[in-house]
PDB file of C-alpha atoms and ligand atoms in Angstrom:
ATOM      1  CA  MET A  18       0.000   0.000   0.000  1.00 52.00           C
ATOM      2  CA  ALA A  19       1.329   3.449  -0.897  1.00 61.00           C
ATOM      3  CA  GLU A  20       2.463   5.480   2.090  1.00 73.00           C
ATOM      4  CA  LYS A  21       0.246   8.343   3.126  1.00 83.00           C
ATOM      5  CA  ASN A  22       1.610  11.754   2.212  1.00 95.00           C
ATOM      6  CA  LEU A  23       1.547  14.655   4.668  1.00 98.00           C
ATOM      7  CA  ALA A  24      -1.332  16.494   2.958  1.00 98.00           C
ATOM      8  CA  GLN A  25      -3.469  13.366   3.250  1.00 97.00           C
ATOM      9  CA  ALA A  26      -2.583  12.924   6.928  1.00 97.00           C
ATOM     10  CA  ILE A  27      -3.422  16.582   7.712  1.00 98.00           C
ATOM     11  CA  ARG A  28      -6.717  16.379   5.790  1.00 98.00           C
ATOM     12  CA  GLU A  29      -7.709  13.289   7.773  1.00 97.00           C
ATOM     13  CA  GLN A  30      -6.826  14.992  11.032  1.00 98.00           C
ATOM     14  CA  MET A  31      -8.931  18.061  10.127  1.00 98.00           C
ATOM     15  CA  LYS A  32     -11.854  15.841   9.110  1.00 98.00           C
ATOM     16  CA  SER A  33     -11.769  13.897  12.347  1.00 98.00           C
ATOM     17  CA  ASN A  34     -11.671  17.171  14.308  1.00 98.00           C
ATOM     18  CA  GLY A  35     -14.589  18.557  12.313  1.00 98.00           C
ATOM     19  CA  LYS A  36     -12.318  21.393  11.101  1.00 98.00           C
ATOM     20  CA  ARG A  37     -13.522  22.936   7.848  1.00 98.00           C
ATOM     21  CA  PHE A  38     -10.797  23.415   5.235  1.00 98.00           C
ATOM     22  CA  TRP A  39     -12.479  25.259   2.385  1.00 97.00           C
ATOM     23  CA  ALA A  40     -10.389  27.475   0.092  1.00 97.00           C
ATOM     24  CA  GLY A  41     -11.172  30.545   2.195  1.00 96.00           C
ATOM     25  CA  ASP A  42     -10.481  28.937   5.589  1.00 97.00           C
ATOM     26  CA  ASN A  43      -7.363  29.485   7.667  1.00 97.00           C
ATOM     27  CA  ILE A  44      -5.764  26.163   8.672  1.00 98.00           C
ATOM     28  CA  SER A  45      -2.580  27.484  10.276  1.00 98.00           C
ATOM     29  CA  ASP A  46      -3.266  25.502  13.492  1.00 98.00           C
ATOM     30  CA  TYR A  47      -2.590  22.328  11.529  1.00 98.00           C
ATOM     31  CA  ILE A  48       0.647  23.294   9.749  1.00 97.00           C
ATOM     32  CA  ASP A  49       4.059  24.444  10.988  1.00 95.00           C
ATOM     33  CA  GLU A  50       6.880  25.937   8.889  1.00 94.00           C
ATOM     34  CA  GLU A  51       8.721  22.613   8.554  1.00 96.00           C
ATOM     35  CA  GLN A  52       5.598  20.835   7.377  1.00 97.00           C
ATOM     36  CA  LYS A  53       4.969  23.628   4.886  1.00 97.00           C
ATOM     37  CA  GLU A  54       8.224  22.710   3.110  1.00 97.00           C
ATOM     38  CA  VAL A  55       7.091  19.075   2.868  1.00 98.00           C
ATOM     39  CA  LEU A  56       3.678  20.195   1.565  1.00 98.00           C
ATOM     40  CA  ILE A  57       5.374  22.361  -1.087  1.00 98.00           C
ATOM     41  CA  ASN A  58       7.313  19.297  -2.250  1.00 98.00           C
ATOM     42  CA  GLU A  59       4.129  17.251  -2.419  1.00 98.00           C
ATOM     43  CA  ALA A  60       2.282  19.989  -4.310  1.00 98.00           C
ATOM     44  CA  THR A  61       5.217  20.212  -6.762  1.00 98.00           C
ATOM     45  CA  THR A  62       4.749  16.531  -7.648  1.00 98.00           C
ATOM     46  CA  ALA A  63       1.003  17.084  -8.017  1.00 98.00           C
ATOM     47  CA  PHE A  64       1.488  20.136 -10.288  1.00 98.00           C
ATOM     48  CA  GLU A  65       3.918  18.081 -12.405  1.00 98.00           C
ATOM     49  CA  GLY A  66       1.016  15.678 -12.904  1.00 98.00           C
ATOM     50  CA  VAL A  67      -1.263  18.552 -13.969  1.00 98.00           C
ATOM     51  CA  LEU A  68       1.288  19.834 -16.509  1.00 98.00           C
ATOM     52  CA  ASP A  69       1.710  16.284 -17.840  1.00 98.00           C
ATOM     53  CA  ALA A  70      -2.074  15.961 -18.166  1.00 98.00           C
ATOM     54  CA  LEU A  71      -2.104  19.266 -20.076  1.00 98.00           C
ATOM     55  CA  LEU A  72       0.495  17.729 -22.461  1.00 98.00           C
ATOM     56  CA  ILE A  73       3.117  20.363 -21.658  1.00 98.00           C
ATOM     57  CA  ASP A  74       6.695  19.147 -22.130  1.00 97.00           C
ATOM     58  CA  ARG A  75       8.336  19.801 -18.752  1.00 97.00           C
ATOM     59  CA  GLU A  76      11.610  18.225 -19.885  1.00 95.00           C
ATOM     60  CA  THR A  77      12.637  20.139 -23.009  1.00 97.00           C
ATOM     61  CA  ASP A  78      10.613  23.385 -22.671  1.00 97.00           C
ATOM     62  CA  PRO A  79      12.956  25.561 -20.610  1.00 96.00           C
ATOM     63  CA  ASN A  80      10.089  27.841 -19.522  1.00 97.00           C
ATOM     64  CA  SER A  81       8.059  24.948 -18.136  1.00 97.00           C
ATOM     65  CA  HIS A  82      10.976  23.203 -16.472  1.00 95.00           C
ATOM     66  CA  GLY A  83      10.559  24.621 -12.946  1.00 96.00           C
ATOM     67  CA  THR A  84       6.915  25.638 -13.288  1.00 98.00           C
ATOM     68  CA  ALA A  85       5.460  22.938 -11.019  1.00 98.00           C
ATOM     69  CA  ARG A  86       7.688  24.033  -8.135  1.00 98.00           C
ATOM     70  CA  ARG A  87       7.068  27.729  -8.827  1.00 98.00           C
ATOM     71  CA  LEU A  88       3.315  27.095  -8.697  1.00 98.00           C
ATOM     72  CA  ALA A  89       3.569  25.111  -5.445  1.00 98.00           C
ATOM     73  CA  LYS A  90       5.631  27.846  -3.750  1.00 98.00           C
ATOM     74  CA  MET A  91       3.383  30.601  -5.091  1.00 98.00           C
ATOM     75  CA  TYR A  92       0.248  28.961  -3.677  1.00 98.00           C
ATOM     76  CA  PHE A  93       1.688  28.323  -0.220  1.00 98.00           C
ATOM     77  CA  ASN A  94       3.792  31.469   0.221  1.00 97.00           C
ATOM     78  CA  GLU A  95       1.911  34.088  -1.780  1.00 97.00           C
ATOM     79  CA  ILE A  96      -1.551  33.808  -3.301  1.00 96.00           C
ATOM     80  CA  MET A  97      -2.933  31.472  -0.604  1.00 97.00           C
ATOM     81  CA  ALA A  98      -0.609  32.444   2.243  1.00 97.00           C
ATOM     82  CA  GLY A  99      -3.595  33.622   4.293  1.00 98.00           C
ATOM     83  CA  ARG A 100      -4.735  29.988   4.645  1.00 98.00           C
ATOM     84  CA  TYR A 101      -1.445  28.719   6.038  1.00 98.00           C
ATOM     85  CA  ASP A 102      -0.131  31.695   8.049  1.00 97.00           C
ATOM     86  CA  PRO A 103      -1.521  32.564  11.492  1.00 96.00           C
ATOM     87  CA  ALA A 104      -3.357  35.867  11.965  1.00 95.00           C
ATOM     88  CA  PRO A 105      -1.101  38.936  11.856  1.00 95.00           C
ATOM     89  CA  ASP A 106      -0.141  40.197  15.274  1.00 90.00           C
ATOM     90  CA  ALA A 107      -2.365  43.201  15.991  1.00 86.00           C
ATOM     91  CA  THR A 108      -1.433  44.479  19.421  1.00 86.00           C
ATOM     92  CA  ALA A 109      -4.258  46.613  20.783  1.00 87.00           C
ATOM     93  CA  PHE A 110      -3.703  49.874  22.662  1.00 88.00           C
ATOM     94  CA  PRO A 111      -6.165  51.120  25.261  1.00 88.00           C
ATOM     95  CA  ASN A 112      -8.551  53.837  24.140  1.00 87.00           C
ATOM     96  CA  ASP A 113     -10.378  54.361  27.412  1.00 87.00           C
ATOM     97  CA  SER A 114      -9.009  57.598  28.882  1.00 86.00           C
ATOM     98  CA  SER A 115     -11.089  60.771  29.269  1.00 86.00           C
ATOM     99  CA  ASP A 116      -9.778  62.110  25.947  1.00 86.00           C
ATOM    100  CA  ARG A 117     -10.331  58.853  24.095  1.00 88.00           C
ATOM    101  CA  TYR A 118     -10.928  58.921  20.354  1.00 88.00           C
ATOM    102  CA  GLU A 119     -14.640  58.477  19.728  1.00 87.00           C
ATOM    103  CA  GLY A 120     -14.871  59.270  16.047  1.00 90.00           C
ATOM    104  CA  MET A 121     -15.007  57.202  12.923  1.00 95.00           C
ATOM    105  CA  LEU A 122     -11.858  55.707  11.456  1.00 94.00           C
ATOM    106  CA  VAL A 123     -11.744  54.719   7.788  1.00 96.00           C
ATOM    107  CA  VAL A 124      -8.779  52.827   6.349  1.00 96.00           C
ATOM    108  CA  ARG A 125      -8.254  52.058   2.683  1.00 96.00           C
ATOM    109  CA  SER A 126      -6.523  48.732   2.008  1.00 96.00           C
ATOM    110  CA  GLU A 127      -5.279  47.411  -1.316  1.00 95.00           C
ATOM    111  CA  LEU A 128      -6.318  43.810  -1.856  1.00 94.00           C
ATOM    112  CA  ARG A 129      -5.006  40.945  -3.954  1.00 95.00           C
ATOM    113  CA  SER A 130      -7.104  37.845  -3.830  1.00 96.00           C
ATOM    114  CA  MET A 131      -8.099  34.872  -5.952  1.00 95.00           C
ATOM    115  CA  CYS A 132     -11.534  33.492  -6.783  1.00 94.00           C
ATOM    116  CA  SER A 133     -11.987  29.992  -5.481  1.00 94.00           C
ATOM    117  CA  HIS A 134     -14.039  28.959  -8.526  1.00 93.00           C
ATOM    118  CA  HIS A 135     -11.406  29.546 -11.216  1.00 93.00           C
ATOM    119  CA  HIS A 136      -8.250  30.526  -9.292  1.00 95.00           C
ATOM    120  CA  GLN A 137      -8.189  33.796 -11.200  1.00 94.00           C
ATOM    121  CA  PRO A 138      -6.895  37.018  -9.653  1.00 94.00           C
ATOM    122  CA  VAL A 139      -9.211  39.421  -7.814  1.00 95.00           C
ATOM    123  CA  THR A 140      -7.759  42.912  -7.480  1.00 95.00           C
ATOM    124  CA  GLY A 141      -9.303  45.698  -5.532  1.00 95.00           C
ATOM    125  CA  VAL A 142      -9.625  47.920  -2.526  1.00 96.00           C
ATOM    126  CA  ALA A 143     -11.331  47.489   0.823  1.00 97.00           C
ATOM    127  CA  TYR A 144     -12.537  50.443   2.874  1.00 97.00           C
ATOM    128  CA  ILE A 145     -12.747  49.500   6.525  1.00 97.00           C
ATOM    129  CA  GLY A 146     -14.621  51.810   8.869  1.00 97.00           C
ATOM    130  CA  ILE A 147     -15.069  51.553  12.627  1.00 96.00           C
ATOM    131  CA  ILE A 148     -16.291  53.681  15.490  1.00 95.00           C
ATOM    132  CA  ALA A 149     -13.402  53.309  17.928  1.00 89.00           C
ATOM    133  CA  ALA A 150     -14.158  51.099  20.951  1.00 87.00           C
ATOM    134  CA  GLU A 151     -12.085  50.699  24.153  1.00 86.00           C
ATOM    135  CA  LYS A 152      -8.994  49.622  22.232  1.00 88.00           C
ATOM    136  CA  LEU A 153      -7.234  50.642  19.041  1.00 91.00           C
ATOM    137  CA  ILE A 154      -4.849  48.801  16.761  1.00 93.00           C
ATOM    138  CA  GLY A 155      -2.062  50.281  14.628  1.00 92.00           C
ATOM    139  CA  LEU A 156      -3.294  51.700  11.321  1.00 92.00           C
ATOM    140  CA  SER A 157      -1.210  49.316   9.205  1.00 94.00           C
ATOM    141  CA  LYS A 158      -2.823  46.373  11.012  1.00 96.00           C
ATOM    142  CA  TYR A 159      -6.169  46.961   9.291  1.00 96.00           C
ATOM    143  CA  THR A 160      -4.490  46.376   5.952  1.00 96.00           C
ATOM    144  CA  ARG A 161      -2.496  43.414   7.257  1.00 97.00           C
ATOM    145  CA  ILE A 162      -5.686  41.768   8.497  1.00 97.00           C
ATOM    146  CA  ALA A 163      -7.531  42.524   5.229  1.00 97.00           C
ATOM    147  CA  GLN A 164      -4.670  41.104   3.152  1.00 97.00           C
ATOM    148  CA  TRP A 165      -4.439  38.031   5.359  1.00 98.00           C
ATOM    149  CA  CYS A 166      -8.165  37.394   4.705  1.00 98.00           C
ATOM    150  CA  ALA A 167      -7.740  38.102   0.977  1.00 98.00           C
ATOM    151  CA  ARG A 168      -4.780  35.838   0.285  1.00 98.00           C
ATOM    152  CA  ARG A 169      -6.909  32.726   0.030  1.00 97.00           C
ATOM    153  CA  GLY A 170      -9.410  31.312  -2.412  1.00 96.00           C
ATOM    154  CA  THR A 171     -12.359  33.635  -1.854  1.00 94.00           C
ATOM    155  CA  LEU A 172     -15.710  34.875  -3.021  1.00 92.00           C
ATOM    156  CA  GLN A 173     -15.938  38.644  -2.738  1.00 90.00           C
ATOM    157  CA  GLU A 174     -19.120  38.359  -0.643  1.00 90.00           C
ATOM    158  CA  GLU A 175     -17.364  36.044   1.819  1.00 93.00           C
ATOM    159  CA  LEU A 176     -14.236  38.158   1.834  1.00 96.00           C
ATOM    160  CA  ALA A 177     -16.175  41.215   3.027  1.00 95.00           C
ATOM    161  CA  ASN A 178     -17.665  39.132   5.858  1.00 96.00           C
ATOM    162  CA  ASP A 179     -14.274  37.653   6.789  1.00 96.00           C
ATOM    163  CA  ILE A 180     -12.615  41.075   6.992  1.00 97.00           C
ATOM    164  CA  ALA A 181     -15.489  42.467   9.076  1.00 97.00           C
ATOM    165  CA  ARG A 182     -15.313  39.530  11.499  1.00 96.00           C
ATOM    166  CA  GLU A 183     -11.516  39.718  11.934  1.00 96.00           C
ATOM    167  CA  ILE A 184     -11.534  43.511  12.397  1.00 96.00           C
ATOM    168  CA  GLU A 185     -14.285  43.117  14.977  1.00 95.00           C
ATOM    169  CA  LYS A 186     -12.168  40.510  16.784  1.00 94.00           C
ATOM    170  CA  ALA A 187      -8.996  42.637  16.726  1.00 94.00           C
ATOM    171  CA  THR A 188     -10.558  45.980  17.708  1.00 92.00           C
ATOM    172  CA  GLY A 189     -13.600  44.998  19.773  1.00 92.00           C
ATOM    173  CA  ALA A 190     -15.582  47.526  17.712  1.00 93.00           C
ATOM    174  CA  ARG A 191     -19.243  46.601  17.304  1.00 94.00           C
ATOM    175  CA  ASP A 192     -19.971  49.438  14.889  1.00 96.00           C
ATOM    176  CA  LEU A 193     -18.175  48.788  11.655  1.00 97.00           C
ATOM    177  CA  GLY A 194     -18.418  48.706   7.896  1.00 97.00           C
ATOM    178  CA  VAL A 195     -16.448  47.032   5.125  1.00 98.00           C
ATOM    179  CA  TYR A 196     -16.842  48.086   1.511  1.00 97.00           C
ATOM    180  CA  ILE A 197     -14.919  46.276  -1.243  1.00 96.00           C
ATOM    181  CA  GLN A 198     -14.502  47.243  -4.881  1.00 95.00           C
ATOM    182  CA  ALA A 199     -12.728  44.707  -7.063  1.00 95.00           C
ATOM    183  CA  VAL A 200     -12.174  43.503 -10.595  1.00 93.00           C
ATOM    184  CA  HIS A 201     -12.259  39.786 -11.225  1.00 90.00           C
ATOM    185  CA  GLY A 202      -9.943  37.882 -13.526  1.00 90.00           C
ATOM    186  CA  CYS A 203     -12.644  35.277 -14.021  1.00 86.00           C
ATOM    187  CA  CYS A 204     -14.850  37.921 -15.691  1.00 85.00           C
ATOM    188  CA  GLU A 205     -12.004  39.558 -17.628  1.00 84.00           C
ATOM    189  CA  ASN A 206      -9.934  36.597 -18.835  1.00 83.00           C
ATOM    190  CA  ARG A 207     -12.622  34.005 -19.461  1.00 83.00           C
ATOM    191  CA  GLY A 208     -16.401  33.596 -19.511  1.00 81.00           C
ATOM    192  CA  ILE A 209     -17.952  36.921 -20.444  1.00 76.00           C
ATOM    193  CA  MET A 210     -14.507  38.552 -21.096  1.00 77.00           C
ATOM    194  CA  ALA A 211     -15.805  41.821 -19.697  1.00 75.00           C
ATOM    195  CA  HIS A 212     -12.980  44.249 -19.076  1.00 71.00           C
ATOM    196  CA  SER A 213     -13.051  46.590 -16.113  1.00 65.00           C
ATOM    197  CA  SER A 214     -16.262  45.136 -14.725  1.00 75.00           C
ATOM    198  CA  LEU A 215     -16.373  46.225 -11.124  1.00 86.00           C
ATOM    199  CA  THR A 216     -17.996  44.352  -8.257  1.00 90.00           C
ATOM    200  CA  GLN A 217     -18.926  46.013  -4.986  1.00 92.00           C
ATOM    201  CA  THR A 218     -19.806  44.362  -1.699  1.00 94.00           C
ATOM    202  CA  THR A 219     -20.760  45.938   1.599  1.00 95.00           C
ATOM    203  CA  VAL A 220     -21.026  44.592   5.133  1.00 96.00           C
ATOM    204  CA  LEU A 221     -22.468  46.929   7.776  1.00 97.00           C
ATOM    205  CA  LYS A 222     -22.784  46.234  11.497  1.00 97.00           C
ATOM    206  CA  GLY A 223     -24.139  48.122  14.488  1.00 97.00           C
ATOM    207  CA  ALA A 224     -24.499  51.872  13.964  1.00 96.00           C
ATOM    208  CA  PHE A 225     -23.249  51.569  10.375  1.00 96.00           C
ATOM    209  CA  LYS A 226     -26.328  49.507   9.658  1.00 97.00           C
ATOM    210  CA  GLU A 227     -28.883  51.108  11.950  1.00 97.00           C
ATOM    211  CA  ASP A 228     -27.974  54.790  11.916  1.00 96.00           C
ATOM    212  CA  THR A 229     -28.430  56.620   8.613  1.00 96.00           C
ATOM    213  CA  GLY A 230     -26.026  59.401   9.660  1.00 96.00           C
ATOM    214  CA  THR A 231     -23.193  56.963  10.463  1.00 96.00           C
ATOM    215  CA  LYS A 232     -23.763  55.081   7.239  1.00 97.00           C
ATOM    216  CA  LYS A 233     -23.661  58.321   5.252  1.00 97.00           C
ATOM    217  CA  GLU A 234     -20.476  59.447   7.022  1.00 97.00           C
ATOM    218  CA  PHE A 235     -18.822  56.120   6.089  1.00 97.00           C
ATOM    219  CA  PHE A 236     -19.701  56.442   2.397  1.00 97.00           C
ATOM    220  CA  ASP A 237     -18.771  60.155   2.371  1.00 96.00           C
ATOM    221  CA  ASN A 238     -15.359  59.159   3.758  1.00 95.00           C
ATOM    222  CA  ILE A 239     -14.978  56.547   1.026  1.00 95.00           C
ATOM    223  CA  LYS A 240     -15.774  59.192  -1.603  1.00 94.00           C
ATOM    224  CA  LEU A 241     -13.139  61.500  -0.097  1.00 93.00           C
ATOM    225  CA  GLN A 242     -10.597  58.673  -0.100  1.00 91.00           C
ATOM    226  CA  GLN A 243     -11.399  57.911  -3.727  1.00 89.00           C
ATOM    227  CA  GLU A 244     -10.774  61.538  -4.670  1.00 89.00           C
ATOM    228  CA  PHE A 245      -7.289  61.309  -3.159  1.00 82.00           C
ATOM    229  CA  ALA A 246      -6.457  57.842  -4.433  1.00 69.00           C
ATOM    230  CA  PRO A 247      -8.679  57.153  -7.422  1.00 54.00           C
ATOM    231  CA  ARG A 248      -8.768  53.721  -9.000  1.00 52.00           C
TER     232      ARG A 248
HETATM  233 ZN1  LIG B  29     -14.128  32.837 -10.759  1.00 78.20          ZN
END
């Protein structure tokens, strides 16, 4: 009987623990750095099989020679890194003194993601808004969290929910909004071949959802941001 490879062993462990491992799920609890190297080797062999099935000559085509390994490394270390890496460290600072910041904070984060249906690139921007709660995180952390959520196989609708949930966890803010604008490779490069088709998704919680004034302030802020950094 063929020996079990590491990916198979980890999948079985996740199944028996009832741990979901969809393309958009983080599974960093099940993989350490050493194991990642083994998984990259296993994925290289699997990608070699895919190239063979596509009838691409890996032996004499110099451009396809190292492609299987490049693909394996790219998936684990770059385009799907948010599945295998633990959450970015977002140390929170207290915001509970008498002169605490009580206003709205809106951060614009560039996103690179990949659709889980076709593994085509998704490129866009997320606007993350919160009403500051009793703690604050560093401004760059909003983008780190958003990018960590994005670097997986995603659906834009799910991605907006994931970012909202992780920002809520890191900041303790109950009033928040996430607005994403993105272009999808799977609409541009295949299927309907529609260039520059833009998809927008919005998740609103707490005051952002219930209070018209807060909601308006959020979208006014986004408009201001877009004037400074148009896309
Ligand atoms: Zn797609």
